[in-house]
C-alpha positions as MATLAB code, in Angstrom:
seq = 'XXXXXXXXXXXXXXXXXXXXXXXXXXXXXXXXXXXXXXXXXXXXXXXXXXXXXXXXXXXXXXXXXXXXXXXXXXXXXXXXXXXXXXXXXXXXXXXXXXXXXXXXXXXXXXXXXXXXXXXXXXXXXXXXXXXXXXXXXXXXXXXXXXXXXXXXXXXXXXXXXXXXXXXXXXXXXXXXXXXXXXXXXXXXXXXXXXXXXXXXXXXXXXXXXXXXXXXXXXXXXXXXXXXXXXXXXXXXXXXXXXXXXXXXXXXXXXXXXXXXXXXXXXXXXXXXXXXXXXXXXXXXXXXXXXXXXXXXXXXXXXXXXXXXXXXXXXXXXXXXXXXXXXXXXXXXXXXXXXXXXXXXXXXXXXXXXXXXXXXXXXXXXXXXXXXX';
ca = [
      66.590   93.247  115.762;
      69.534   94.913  117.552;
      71.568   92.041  118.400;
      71.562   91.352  114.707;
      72.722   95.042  113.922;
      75.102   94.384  116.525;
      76.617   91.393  114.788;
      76.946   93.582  111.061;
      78.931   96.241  113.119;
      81.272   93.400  114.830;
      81.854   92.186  111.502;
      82.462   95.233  109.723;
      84.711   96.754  112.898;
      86.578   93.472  113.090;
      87.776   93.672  109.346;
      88.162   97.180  109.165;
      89.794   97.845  112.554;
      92.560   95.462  112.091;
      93.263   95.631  108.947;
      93.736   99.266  108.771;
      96.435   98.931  111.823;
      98.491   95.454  110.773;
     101.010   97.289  109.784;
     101.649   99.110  113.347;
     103.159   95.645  114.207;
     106.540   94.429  113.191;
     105.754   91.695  110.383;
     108.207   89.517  108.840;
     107.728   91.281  105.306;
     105.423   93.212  103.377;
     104.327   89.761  101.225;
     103.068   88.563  104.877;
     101.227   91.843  105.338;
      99.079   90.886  102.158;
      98.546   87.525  103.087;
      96.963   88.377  106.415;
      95.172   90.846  104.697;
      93.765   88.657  101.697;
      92.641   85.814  104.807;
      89.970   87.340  106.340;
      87.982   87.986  102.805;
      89.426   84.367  101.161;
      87.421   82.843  104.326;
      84.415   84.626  103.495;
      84.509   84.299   99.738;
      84.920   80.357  100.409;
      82.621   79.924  103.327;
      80.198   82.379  102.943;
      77.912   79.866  101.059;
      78.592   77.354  102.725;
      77.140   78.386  106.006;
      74.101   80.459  104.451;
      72.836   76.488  103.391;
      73.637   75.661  106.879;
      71.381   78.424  108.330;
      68.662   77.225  105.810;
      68.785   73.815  107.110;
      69.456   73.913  110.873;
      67.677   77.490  111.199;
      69.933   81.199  111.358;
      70.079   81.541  115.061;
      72.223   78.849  116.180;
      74.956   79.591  112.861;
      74.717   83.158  114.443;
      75.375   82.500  117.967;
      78.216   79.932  116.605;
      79.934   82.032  114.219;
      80.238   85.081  116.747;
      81.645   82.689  119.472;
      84.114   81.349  116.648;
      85.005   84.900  116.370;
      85.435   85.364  119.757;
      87.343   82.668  120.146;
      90.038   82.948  117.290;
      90.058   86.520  118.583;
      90.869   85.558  122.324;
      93.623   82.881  120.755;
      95.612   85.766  119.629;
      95.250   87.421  123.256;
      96.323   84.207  124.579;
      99.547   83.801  122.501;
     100.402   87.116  122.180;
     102.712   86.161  119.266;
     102.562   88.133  115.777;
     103.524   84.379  114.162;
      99.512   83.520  115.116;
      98.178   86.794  113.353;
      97.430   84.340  110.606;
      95.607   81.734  112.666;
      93.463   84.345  114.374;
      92.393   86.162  111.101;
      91.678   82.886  109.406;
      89.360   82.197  112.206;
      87.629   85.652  112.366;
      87.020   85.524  108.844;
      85.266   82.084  109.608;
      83.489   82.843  111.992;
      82.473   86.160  110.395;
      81.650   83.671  106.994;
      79.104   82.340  109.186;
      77.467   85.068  111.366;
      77.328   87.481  108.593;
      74.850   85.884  106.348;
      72.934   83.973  109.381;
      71.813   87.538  110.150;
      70.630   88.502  106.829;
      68.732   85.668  106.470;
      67.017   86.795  110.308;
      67.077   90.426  109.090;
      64.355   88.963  105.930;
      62.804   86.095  108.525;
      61.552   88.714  111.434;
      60.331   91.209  109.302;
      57.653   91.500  107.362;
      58.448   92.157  103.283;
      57.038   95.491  103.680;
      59.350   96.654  105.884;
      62.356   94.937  104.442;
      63.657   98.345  102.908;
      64.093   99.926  106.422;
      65.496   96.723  108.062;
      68.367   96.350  105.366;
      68.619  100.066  105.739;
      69.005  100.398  109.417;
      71.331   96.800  109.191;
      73.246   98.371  106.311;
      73.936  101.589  108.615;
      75.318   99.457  111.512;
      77.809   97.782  108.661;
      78.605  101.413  107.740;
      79.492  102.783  111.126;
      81.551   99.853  112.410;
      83.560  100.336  108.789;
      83.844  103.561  110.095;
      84.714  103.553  113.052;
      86.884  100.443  112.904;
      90.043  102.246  111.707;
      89.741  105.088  114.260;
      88.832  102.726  116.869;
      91.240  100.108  116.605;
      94.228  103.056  115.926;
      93.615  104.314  119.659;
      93.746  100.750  120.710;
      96.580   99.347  119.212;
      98.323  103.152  119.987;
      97.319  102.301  123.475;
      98.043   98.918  123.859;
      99.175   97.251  120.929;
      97.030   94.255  119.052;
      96.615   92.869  121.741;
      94.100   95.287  123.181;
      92.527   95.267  120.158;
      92.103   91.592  120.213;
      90.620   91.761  123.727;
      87.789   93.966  122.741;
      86.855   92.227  120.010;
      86.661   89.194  121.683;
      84.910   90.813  124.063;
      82.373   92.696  121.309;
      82.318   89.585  119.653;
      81.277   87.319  122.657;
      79.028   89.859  124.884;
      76.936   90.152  121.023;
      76.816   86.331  121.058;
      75.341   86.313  124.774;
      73.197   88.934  123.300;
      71.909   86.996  120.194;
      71.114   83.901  122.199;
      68.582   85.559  124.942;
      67.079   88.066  122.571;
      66.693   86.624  119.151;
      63.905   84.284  118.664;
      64.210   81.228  117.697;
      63.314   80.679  113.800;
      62.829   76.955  112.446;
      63.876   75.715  109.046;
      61.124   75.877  106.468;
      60.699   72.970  104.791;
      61.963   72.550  101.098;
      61.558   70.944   98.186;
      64.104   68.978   96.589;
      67.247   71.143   94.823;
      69.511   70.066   91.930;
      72.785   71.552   90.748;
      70.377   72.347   87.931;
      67.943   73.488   89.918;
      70.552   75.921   91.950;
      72.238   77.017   88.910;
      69.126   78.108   87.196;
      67.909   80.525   90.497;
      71.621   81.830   90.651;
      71.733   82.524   86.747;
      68.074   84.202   87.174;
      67.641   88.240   86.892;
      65.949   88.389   90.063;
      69.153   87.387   91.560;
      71.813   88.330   89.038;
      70.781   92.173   88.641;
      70.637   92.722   92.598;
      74.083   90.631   92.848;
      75.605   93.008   89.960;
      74.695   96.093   91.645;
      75.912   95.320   94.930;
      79.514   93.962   93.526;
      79.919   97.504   91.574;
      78.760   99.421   94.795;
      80.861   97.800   96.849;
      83.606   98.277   94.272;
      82.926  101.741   93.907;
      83.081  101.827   97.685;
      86.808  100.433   98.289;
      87.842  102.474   94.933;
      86.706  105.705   97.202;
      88.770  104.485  100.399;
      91.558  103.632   98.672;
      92.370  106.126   95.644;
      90.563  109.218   96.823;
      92.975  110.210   99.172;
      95.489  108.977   96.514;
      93.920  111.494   94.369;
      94.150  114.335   96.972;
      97.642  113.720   97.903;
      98.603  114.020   93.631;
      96.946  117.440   93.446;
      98.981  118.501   97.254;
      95.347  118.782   99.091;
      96.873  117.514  102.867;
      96.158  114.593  105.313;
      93.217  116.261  107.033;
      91.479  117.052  103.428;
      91.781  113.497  102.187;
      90.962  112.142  105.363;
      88.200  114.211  105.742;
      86.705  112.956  102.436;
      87.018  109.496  102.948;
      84.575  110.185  106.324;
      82.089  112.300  104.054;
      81.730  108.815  101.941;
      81.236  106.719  104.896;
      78.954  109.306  106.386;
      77.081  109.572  103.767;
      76.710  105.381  102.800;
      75.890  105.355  106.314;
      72.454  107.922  106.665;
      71.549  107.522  103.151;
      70.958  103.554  103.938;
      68.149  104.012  106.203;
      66.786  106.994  104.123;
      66.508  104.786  100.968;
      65.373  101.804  103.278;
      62.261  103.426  104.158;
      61.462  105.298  101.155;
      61.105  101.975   99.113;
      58.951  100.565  102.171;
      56.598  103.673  101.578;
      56.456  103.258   97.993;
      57.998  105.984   97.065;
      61.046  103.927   95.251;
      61.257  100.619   93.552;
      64.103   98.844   93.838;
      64.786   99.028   89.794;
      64.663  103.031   89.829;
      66.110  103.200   92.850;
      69.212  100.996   92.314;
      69.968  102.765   88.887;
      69.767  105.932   90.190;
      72.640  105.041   92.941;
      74.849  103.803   90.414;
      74.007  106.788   87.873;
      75.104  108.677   91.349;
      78.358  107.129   91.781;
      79.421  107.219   87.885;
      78.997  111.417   88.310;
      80.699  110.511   91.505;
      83.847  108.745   89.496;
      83.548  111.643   87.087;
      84.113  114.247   89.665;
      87.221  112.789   91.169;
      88.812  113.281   88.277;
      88.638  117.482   89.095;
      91.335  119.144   90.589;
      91.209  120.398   93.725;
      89.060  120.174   97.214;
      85.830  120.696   95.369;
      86.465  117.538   93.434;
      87.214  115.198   95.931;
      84.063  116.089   98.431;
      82.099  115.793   95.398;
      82.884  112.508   94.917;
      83.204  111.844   97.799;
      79.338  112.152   98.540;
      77.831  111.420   95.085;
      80.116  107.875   95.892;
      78.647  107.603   99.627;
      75.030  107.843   98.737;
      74.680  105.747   95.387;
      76.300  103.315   97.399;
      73.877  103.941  100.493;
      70.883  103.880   98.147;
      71.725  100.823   96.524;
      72.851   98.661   99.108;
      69.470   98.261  101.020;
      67.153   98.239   98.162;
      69.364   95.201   95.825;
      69.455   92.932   99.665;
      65.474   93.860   99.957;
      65.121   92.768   96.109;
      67.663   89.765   96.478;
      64.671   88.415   99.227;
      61.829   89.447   97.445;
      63.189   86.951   94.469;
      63.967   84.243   96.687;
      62.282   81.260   98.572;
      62.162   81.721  102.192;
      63.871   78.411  102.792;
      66.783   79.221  100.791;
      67.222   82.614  101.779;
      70.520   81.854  103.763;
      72.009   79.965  100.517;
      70.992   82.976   98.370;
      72.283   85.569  100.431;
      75.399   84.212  101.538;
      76.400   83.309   97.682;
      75.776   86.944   96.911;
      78.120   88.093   99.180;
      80.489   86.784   96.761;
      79.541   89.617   94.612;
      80.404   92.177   96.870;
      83.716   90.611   97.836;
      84.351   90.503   93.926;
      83.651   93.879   93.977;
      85.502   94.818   96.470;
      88.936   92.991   95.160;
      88.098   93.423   91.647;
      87.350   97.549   91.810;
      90.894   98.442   93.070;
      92.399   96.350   91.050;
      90.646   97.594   87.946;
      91.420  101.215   88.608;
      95.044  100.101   89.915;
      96.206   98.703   86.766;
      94.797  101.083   84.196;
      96.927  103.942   86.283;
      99.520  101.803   86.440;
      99.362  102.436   82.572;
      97.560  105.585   82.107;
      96.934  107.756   85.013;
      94.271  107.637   88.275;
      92.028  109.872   86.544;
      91.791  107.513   83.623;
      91.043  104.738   86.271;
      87.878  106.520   87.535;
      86.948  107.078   84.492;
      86.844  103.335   83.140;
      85.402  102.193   86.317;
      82.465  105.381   85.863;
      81.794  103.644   82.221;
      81.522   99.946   83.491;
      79.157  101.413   86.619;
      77.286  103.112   83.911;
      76.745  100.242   81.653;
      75.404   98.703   84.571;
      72.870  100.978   85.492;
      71.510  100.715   81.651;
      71.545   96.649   82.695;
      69.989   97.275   85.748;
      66.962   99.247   84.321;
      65.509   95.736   83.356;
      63.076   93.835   85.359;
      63.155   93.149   89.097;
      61.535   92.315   91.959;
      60.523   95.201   93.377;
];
């Protein structure tokens, strides 16, 4: 199992670590800036799919090994050029190869372990996602401060390959089941299903919740004159906490002493009171959040992948999960840019509040049935 943890952190460090130090780098304009930004997740949101089907029908492993040498490789071409004009070639590729690794191990996460431990394996995976999102910006600051992207670049193509090495001597090899014949019918009805939709919905409003944190809680800090170290330091309380509550949460539905439908409501109901309390003034305010945002997310984000599983055939389980990663990349675009524009017309605390209701309405929605 650890050279699949290995390949969430690479992912998670390789989006995180450069694109929180892009801007160290003289670009032609800020327009260029966002487009690098947006190419990593576009090649996920596009491809992500695409290569889950692949995994179910050629088997996980080898779409692992080959997406983290694609990463490797598009990371070495920037090494090799050493030209900020190829930025955009070597994220495209990283976010391909990512597009393809990413859900590859999922499906391998479900495949090698039994369904009653699912809860701590999407736990412990989820908490090797957390720290490399965590330690990505750090990380990749000293590197770039040290040597520019192009240090950066080397290690991850050196991450990147040494996990690929990794993957291919330790991970067993897991054949294709066989399936039954799929429509577009057939496809649309198991997408449009509960069991998938409810787990998909709670993951995209996480997630959303998640990048609102990053990005506005500082924000929200700097408006009320708390200083860098304060804001900083509650953006690492959020990731500290999605990080340990994931195993925590993993293992307690694994026991029995969670469901996934009590569980998952209860993480959202935990980040709404989270939205709620960024809107105080002051230090108090902003840890609060902070935390109450950290661990909804960390509950949630095992038990919806163990629940996405538990609703779906094992020979599709690559298709499945790599189409709900569109959720979370949804999510992740679409919660900034809800809270962005309502305090573009309002005010930031009116953002977290709107986004608290719509997390709220969705932990009434999520209360239905699942698949626990």
């Amino acid at each position: 199992m650890w050279p699949l943890y290995a390949a969430g952190f690479t992912t998670a460090f390789g989006a995180h670590g450069i694109a929180a130090n892009l801007g160290a780098e003289p670009l032609r304009s800020v327009l260029y800036l966002g487009v690098l930004l947006a190419l990593y997740d576009g090649a996920e949101v596009v491809l992500k799919p695409v290569f889950g089907t692949l995994a179910d029908h050629v088997g996980a492993r080898p779409v692992l090994v080959g997406g983290l040498i694609g990463f490797a490789g598009a990371s070495a071409l920037f090494v090799a050029v050493r030209d900020p004009g190829w930025l955009w070639a070597a994220r495209l590729g990283q976010g391909a190869g990512a597009s393809a690794f990413s859900p590859a191990a999922s499906a391998l996460v479900a495949r090698l372990n039994p369904r009653a431990g699912h809860g701590r394996a999407f736990g412990t995976y989820g908490f090797a996602k957390s720290i490399g999102y965590t330690a990505g910006p750090l990380l990749g600051g000293v590197l770039v401060w040290t040597g520019g992207l192009t240090l950066l670049f080397a290690v991850l193509t050196a991450v990147a390959a040494a996990v690929a090495l990794w993957a291919a001597a330790a991970v067993p090899t897991v054949p294709p089941l066989p399936k039954t014949r799929q429509t577009l019918a057939d496809l649309a009805r198991r997408l449009t299903d509960g069991a998938f939709l409810r787990p998909v919905t709670a993951l995209a409003a996480a997630t959303a919740a998640l990048s609102v944190g990053v990005g506005f809680l500082p924000l929200a800090g700097r408006t009320d004159g708390l200083s860098p170290v304060a804001t900083g330091a509650a953006v690492s309380a959020l990731a500290l906490c999605a990080a340990v509550t994931q195993p925590q949460a993993g293992r307690a539905l694994d026991a029995g002493h969670l469901t996934a439908r009590t569980g998952v409501t209860a993480g959202l109901v935990l980040i709404a009171c989270g939205l709620a309390a960024a809107v105080l003034p002051g230090v108090l305010g902003l840890l609060l959040a902070a935390v109450l945002i950290g661990m909804g997310t960390g509950v949630i984000t095992p038990l919806a992948f163990a629940a996405l599983v538990a609703g779906t055939p094992r020979e599709r389980l690559g298709q499945t999960l790599g189409t709900a990663e569109l959720g979370r990349e949804l999510g992740d675009a679409g919660g900034p840019l809800l809270v962005a524009s309502i305090a573009a017309g309002a005010s930031l605390g009116w953002g977290f509040v709107v986004l608290g209701v719509v997390l709220g309405v969705s932990a009434v929605v999520s209360s239905g049935r699942w698949r626990d």
